[in-house]
Coordinates of N, CA and C in Angstrom, one line a residue:
M123 N 99.0 114.4 108.8 CA 98.7 115.5 107.9 C 97.7 115.1 106.9
S124 N 96.7 115.9 106.7 CA 95.6 115.6 105.7 C 96.2 115.8 104.3
D125 N 95.4 115.3 103.3 CA 95.8 115.4 101.9 C 95.7 116.9 101.5
K126 N 94.7 117.6 102.1 CA 94.5 119.0 101.7 C 95.7 119.8 102.2
E127 N 96.2 119.5 103.5 CA 97.3 120.3 104.0 C 98.6 119.9 103.2
S128 N 98.8 118.7 102.9 CA 99.9 118.3 102.1 C 99.9 118.9 100.7
A129 N 98.8 119.0 100.1 CA 98.7 119.6 98.7 C 99.0 121.1 98.8
Y130 N 98.5 121.8 99.9 CA 98.8 123.2 100.1 C 100.3 123.5 100.3
L131 N 101.0 122.6 101.1 CA 102.4 122.8 101.3 C 103.1 122.5 99.9
K132 N 102.7 121.6 99.2 CA 103.3 121.3 97.9 C 103.2 122.5 96.9
E133 N 102.0 123.1 96.9 CA 101.8 124.3 96.1 C 102.8 125.4 96.4
M134 N 103.1 125.5 97.7 CA 104.1 126.5 98.2 C 105.5 126.1 98.0
G135 N 105.7 124.9 97.4 CA 107.1 124.5 97.2 C 107.8 123.9 98.4
I136 N 107.0 123.5 99.4 CA 107.6 123.0 100.6 C 107.5 121.4 100.5
E137 N 108.6 120.8 100.6 CA 108.6 119.3 100.6 C 108.1 118.8 101.9
C138 N 107.3 117.7 101.9 CA 106.7 117.2 103.0 C 107.2 115.7 103.2
W139 N 107.5 115.4 104.4 CA 108.0 114.0 104.7 C 107.2 113.5 105.8
E140 N 107.0 112.2 105.8 CA 106.3 111.5 106.8 C 107.1 110.3 107.3
L141 N 107.3 110.2 108.6 CA 108.1 109.1 109.1 C 107.4 107.7 108.9
V142 N 108.1 106.7 108.5 CA 107.5 105.4 108.3 C 107.3 104.8 109.7
H143 N 108.3 104.9 110.6 CA 108.2 104.3 111.9 C 108.4 105.4 113.0
P144 N 107.5 106.3 113.1 CA 107.7 107.4 114.1 C 107.7 106.8 115.6
E145 N 107.2 105.6 115.8 CA 107.2 105.1 117.1 C 108.6 104.7 117.6
R146 N 109.6 104.7 116.7 CA 110.9 104.4 117.0 C 111.7 105.6 117.6
L147 N 111.1 106.7 117.4 CA 111.7 107.9 118.0 C 111.4 108.1 119.4
E148 N 112.4 108.3 120.2 CA 112.2 108.4 121.7 C 111.3 109.7 122.0
G149 N 110.3 109.5 122.8 CA 109.5 110.6 123.3 C 108.4 111.0 122.3
I150 N 108.3 110.3 121.2 CA 107.3 110.6 120.2 C 106.1 109.6 120.3
T151 N 104.9 110.0 120.4 CA 103.8 109.2 120.4 C 103.0 109.4 119.1
T152 N 102.5 108.4 118.5 CA 101.8 108.6 117.3 C 100.3 108.2 117.5
E153 N 99.5 108.9 116.8 CA 98.1 108.6 116.9 C 97.8 107.5 115.9
K154 N 96.9 106.6 116.4 CA 96.5 105.5 115.6 C 95.4 106.0 114.6
I155 N 95.4 105.4 113.5 CA 94.4 105.7 112.5 C 93.2 104.7 112.7
E156 N 92.1 105.3 113.1 CA 90.9 104.4 113.4 C 89.9 104.6 112.2
L157 N 89.5 103.5 111.6 CA 88.6 103.6 110.5 C 87.2 103.6 111.1
E158 N 86.3 104.3 110.4 CA 84.9 104.3 110.8 C 84.3 102.9 110.6
N159 N 83.3 102.6 111.4 CA 82.6 101.3 111.3 C 82.0 101.0 109.9
E160 N 81.7 102.1 109.2 CA 81.2 101.9 107.8 C 82.2 101.4 106.8
C161 N 83.5 101.5 107.2 CA 84.5 101.1 106.2 C 84.5 99.6 106.1
V162 N 84.3 99.1 104.9 CA 84.3 97.7 104.5 C 85.5 97.3 103.8
L163 N 86.0 98.2 102.9 CA 87.2 98.0 102.1 C 88.2 99.1 102.3
L164 N 89.5 98.7 102.6 CA 90.6 99.6 102.7 C 91.5 99.4 101.6
L165 N 91.7 100.5 100.8 CA 92.6 100.5 99.7 C 94.0 101.0 100.2
I166 N 95.0 100.2 100.1 CA 96.3 100.6 100.5 C 97.2 100.8 99.2
S167 N 97.5 102.0 98.9 CA 98.2 102.3 97.7 C 99.0 103.6 97.8
P168 N 100.2 103.6 97.1 CA 101.0 104.9 97.1 C 100.3 106.0 96.4
V169 N 99.3 105.7 95.6 CA 98.5 106.7 94.8 C 97.1 106.7 95.2
K170 N 96.6 107.8 95.7 CA 95.2 107.9 96.0 C 94.4 108.1 94.7
P171 N 93.3 107.3 94.6 CA 92.5 107.4 93.4 C 91.8 108.7 93.2
E172 N 91.9 109.4 92.1 CA 91.3 110.6 91.8 C 90.9 110.6 90.4
G173 N 89.9 111.4 90.0 CA 89.5 111.6 88.6 C 89.1 110.3 88.0
A174 N 89.7 109.9 86.8 CA 89.3 108.7 86.1 C 89.6 107.5 86.9
L175 N 90.7 107.5 87.7 CA 91.0 106.3 88.5 C 90.0 106.1 89.6
L176 N 89.4 107.2 90.1 CA 88.4 107.1 91.1 C 87.1 106.4 90.5
D177 N 86.8 106.8 89.2 CA 85.7 106.2 88.5 C 85.9 104.7 88.4
M178 N 87.2 104.3 88.0 CA 87.5 102.9 87.8 C 87.4 102.1 89.2
F179 N 87.9 102.8 90.3 CA 87.8 102.2 91.6 C 86.4 102.0 92.0
E180 N 85.5 102.9 91.7 CA 84.1 102.8 92.0 C 83.5 101.7 91.3
K181 N 83.9 101.4 90.0 CA 83.3 100.3 89.3 C 83.7 99.0 89.9
V182 N 84.9 98.9 90.4 CA 85.4 97.6 91.1 C 84.6 97.5 92.3
L183 N 84.4 98.5 93.1 CA 83.6 98.5 94.3 C 82.2 98.0 94.0
K184 N 81.6 98.5 92.9 CA 80.2 98.1 92.6 C 80.1 96.6 92.3
S185 N 81.2 96.0 91.7 CA 81.2 94.6 91.4 C 81.2 93.7 92.6
I186 N 81.6 94.3 93.8 CA 81.5 93.5 95.0 C 80.4 94.2 95.9
K187 N 79.5 94.9 95.3 CA 78.3 95.5 96.0 C 78.7 96.4 97.1
L188 N 79.7 97.3 96.8 CA 80.1 98.3 97.7 C 80.0 99.7 97.0
T189 N 80.1 100.8 97.8 CA 80.1 102.1 97.2 C 81.4 102.8 97.7
L190 N 81.6 104.0 97.2 CA 82.8 104.8 97.7 C 82.7 105.1 99.2
A191 N 81.4 105.2 99.7 CA 81.2 105.5 101.1 C 81.7 104.3 102.0
D192 N 81.8 103.1 101.4 CA 82.2 101.9 102.1 C 83.7 101.7 102.1
A193 N 84.4 102.6 101.4 CA 85.9 102.4 101.2 C 86.7 103.6 101.7
R194 N 87.9 103.3 102.1 CA 88.9 104.3 102.6 C 90.2 104.0 101.9
H195 N 91.1 105.0 101.8 CA 92.4 104.9 101.3 C 93.4 105.2 102.3
L196 N 94.5 104.4 102.4 CA 95.7 104.7 103.2 C 96.9 104.5 102.3
Y197 N 97.9 105.3 102.6 CA 99.2 105.1 102.0 C 99.9 104.0 102.7
P198 N 100.8 103.2 102.0 CA 101.4 102.0 102.6 C 102.1 102.3 103.9
E199 N 102.8 103.5 104.0 CA 103.5 103.8 105.2 C 102.6 104.1 106.4
Q200 N 101.3 104.3 106.1 CA 100.4 104.6 107.2 C 99.8 103.3 107.8
L201 N 100.1 102.1 107.2 CA 99.6 100.9 107.7 C 100.0 100.6 109.1
A202 N 101.2 100.9 109.4 CA 101.7 100.7 110.8 C 100.9 101.5 111.8
Q203 N 100.3 102.5 111.4 CA 99.5 103.4 112.4 C 98.0 102.9 112.5
L204 N 97.6 101.9 111.7 CA 96.3 101.5 111.6 C 95.8 100.8 112.9
K205 N 94.8 101.3 113.5 CA 94.2 100.6 114.6 C 93.2 99.6 113.9
Y206 N 93.6 98.4 113.9 CA 92.8 97.4 113.1 C 91.4 97.2 113.6
N207 N 90.5 97.2 112.7 CA 89.1 96.7 113.1 C 88.8 95.7 112.1
D208 N 87.6 95.1 112.2 CA 87.2 94.0 111.4 C 86.8 94.5 110.0
L209 N 87.8 94.5 109.1 CA 87.6 94.9 107.7 C 87.2 93.6 106.9
K210 N 86.3 93.8 106.0 CA 86.0 92.6 105.1 C 87.0 92.5 104.0
W211 N 87.4 93.7 103.5 CA 88.4 93.7 102.3 C 89.6 94.6 102.6
V212 N 90.7 94.1 102.2 CA 91.9 95.0 102.2 C 92.6 94.8 100.8
W213 N 92.7 95.9 100.1 CA 93.3 95.8 98.7 C 94.6 96.6 98.7
F214 N 95.6 95.8 98.4 CA 97.0 96.4 98.2 C 97.2 96.7 96.7
A215 N 97.3 97.9 96.3 CA 97.4 98.3 94.9 C 98.8 99.0 94.7
G216 N 99.7 98.3 94.1 CA 101.0 98.9 93.8 C 101.9 98.9 94.9
C217 N 101.7 98.0 95.9 CA 102.6 97.9 97.1 C 102.6 96.5 97.6
E218 N 103.5 96.1 98.4 CA 103.6 94.8 98.9 C 102.5 94.5 99.9
P219 N 101.8 93.4 99.6 CA 100.6 93.0 100.5 C 101.1 92.5 101.9
T220 N 100.3 92.7 102.9 CA 100.5 92.2 104.2 C 99.2 91.5 104.6
E221 N 99.3 90.3 105.1 CA 98.1 89.6 105.5 C 97.5 90.2 106.8
L222 N 96.2 90.6 106.7 CA 95.5 91.1 107.9 C 94.4 90.0 108.2
E223 N 94.6 89.5 109.4 CA 93.7 88.4 109.8 C 92.2 88.7 109.7
G224 N 91.5 87.8 109.1 CA 90.0 87.9 109.0 C 89.5 88.8 107.8
S225 N 90.5 89.3 107.0 CA 90.1 90.1 105.9 C 90.3 89.4 104.5
N226 N 89.5 89.6 103.6 CA 89.8 89.2 102.2 C 90.8 90.1 101.6
T227 N 92.0 89.6 101.2 CA 93.1 90.4 100.8 C 93.2 90.3 99.2
L228 N 93.2 91.5 98.6 CA 93.5 91.6 97.2 C 94.8 92.2 97.0
S229 N 95.5 91.8 95.9 CA 96.8 92.4 95.6 C 96.8 92.7 94.1
S230 N 97.2 93.9 93.7 CA 97.2 94.2 92.3 C 98.3 95.3 92.0
P231 N 98.6 95.6 90.7 CA 99.4 96.7 90.4 C 98.6 98.0 90.7
L232 N 99.2 99.2 90.5 CA 98.5 100.4 90.7 C 97.2 100.5 89.9
L233 N 96.3 101.2 90.4 CA 95.0 101.3 89.6 C 95.2 101.8 88.2
S234 N 96.2 102.7 88.0 CA 96.5 103.2 86.7 C 97.0 102.1 85.8
D235 N 97.6 101.1 86.3 CA 98.1 100.0 85.5 C 97.0 99.0 85.2
I236 N 95.9 99.0 86.0 CA 94.8 98.1 85.7 C 93.8 98.7 84.7
D237 N 93.6 100.0 84.8 CA 92.7 100.7 83.9 C 93.1 100.5 82.5
G238 N 92.2 99.9 81.7 CA 92.4 99.6 80.3 C 93.2 98.4 80.0
N239 N 93.6 97.6 81.0 CA 94.5 96.4 80.8 C 93.6 95.2 81.2
N240 N 93.1 94.6 80.1 CA 92.2 93.4 80.4 C 92.8 92.3 81.2
Q241 N 94.1 92.0 81.0 CA 94.7 90.9 81.7 C 94.8 91.3 83.2
E242 N 95.1 92.5 83.5 CA 95.2 92.9 85.0 C 93.8 92.9 85.6
R243 N 92.8 93.4 84.8 CA 91.4 93.4 85.4 C 90.9 92.0 85.6
R244 N 91.2 91.1 84.7 CA 90.8 89.7 84.8 C 91.5 89.1 86.1
A245 N 92.7 89.4 86.3 CA 93.4 88.8 87.4 C 92.8 89.3 88.7
L246 N 92.5 90.6 88.8 CA 91.8 91.2 89.9 C 90.5 90.5 90.2
W247 N 89.7 90.4 89.1 CA 88.4 89.8 89.2 C 88.5 88.4 89.7
Q248 N 89.4 87.6 89.2 CA 89.6 86.2 89.7 C 89.9 86.2 91.2
Q249 N 90.7 87.2 91.7 CA 90.9 87.2 93.1 C 89.6 87.5 93.9
I250 N 88.9 88.5 93.4 CA 87.6 88.8 94.0 C 86.7 87.6 94.1
C251 N 86.6 86.9 92.9 CA 85.7 85.7 92.8 C 86.1 84.6 93.7
S252 N 87.4 84.5 94.0 CA 87.9 83.4 94.9 C 87.4 83.5 96.3
Y253 N 86.8 84.7 96.6 CA 86.2 84.8 98.0 C 84.7 84.6 97.9
D254 N 84.1 84.1 96.9 CA 82.7 83.8 96.8 C 81.9 85.0 97.1
V255 N 82.1 86.1 96.4 CA 81.3 87.3 96.6 C 79.9 87.1 96.3

């Protein structure tokens, strides 16, 4: 379900649930999430960056010479559906990191916890620099 569809249902007061492991249900097939070849960084977070957080996310991307067009967002429960391709960066923000082979992995609190927090921004920057950007 798209974010737009989910928001529409929420406006109508309809609660929306997504199975974490739909493949465990008999007779259910799930579609794999395939990222575009242009995707260089995948942000995995329970909160999709919007508004001021999107601006902050864009600044971090610029620091590693990327744009918003180079990045995609997934919710942590969608990771099991990911059809893995060669990603350069995977950033886990506000959720437990999982090592994806061949990718530079970043781990941080939620973007809202980093914004305005110099200690958290410094910790994130140190992780980025550890990969010789």
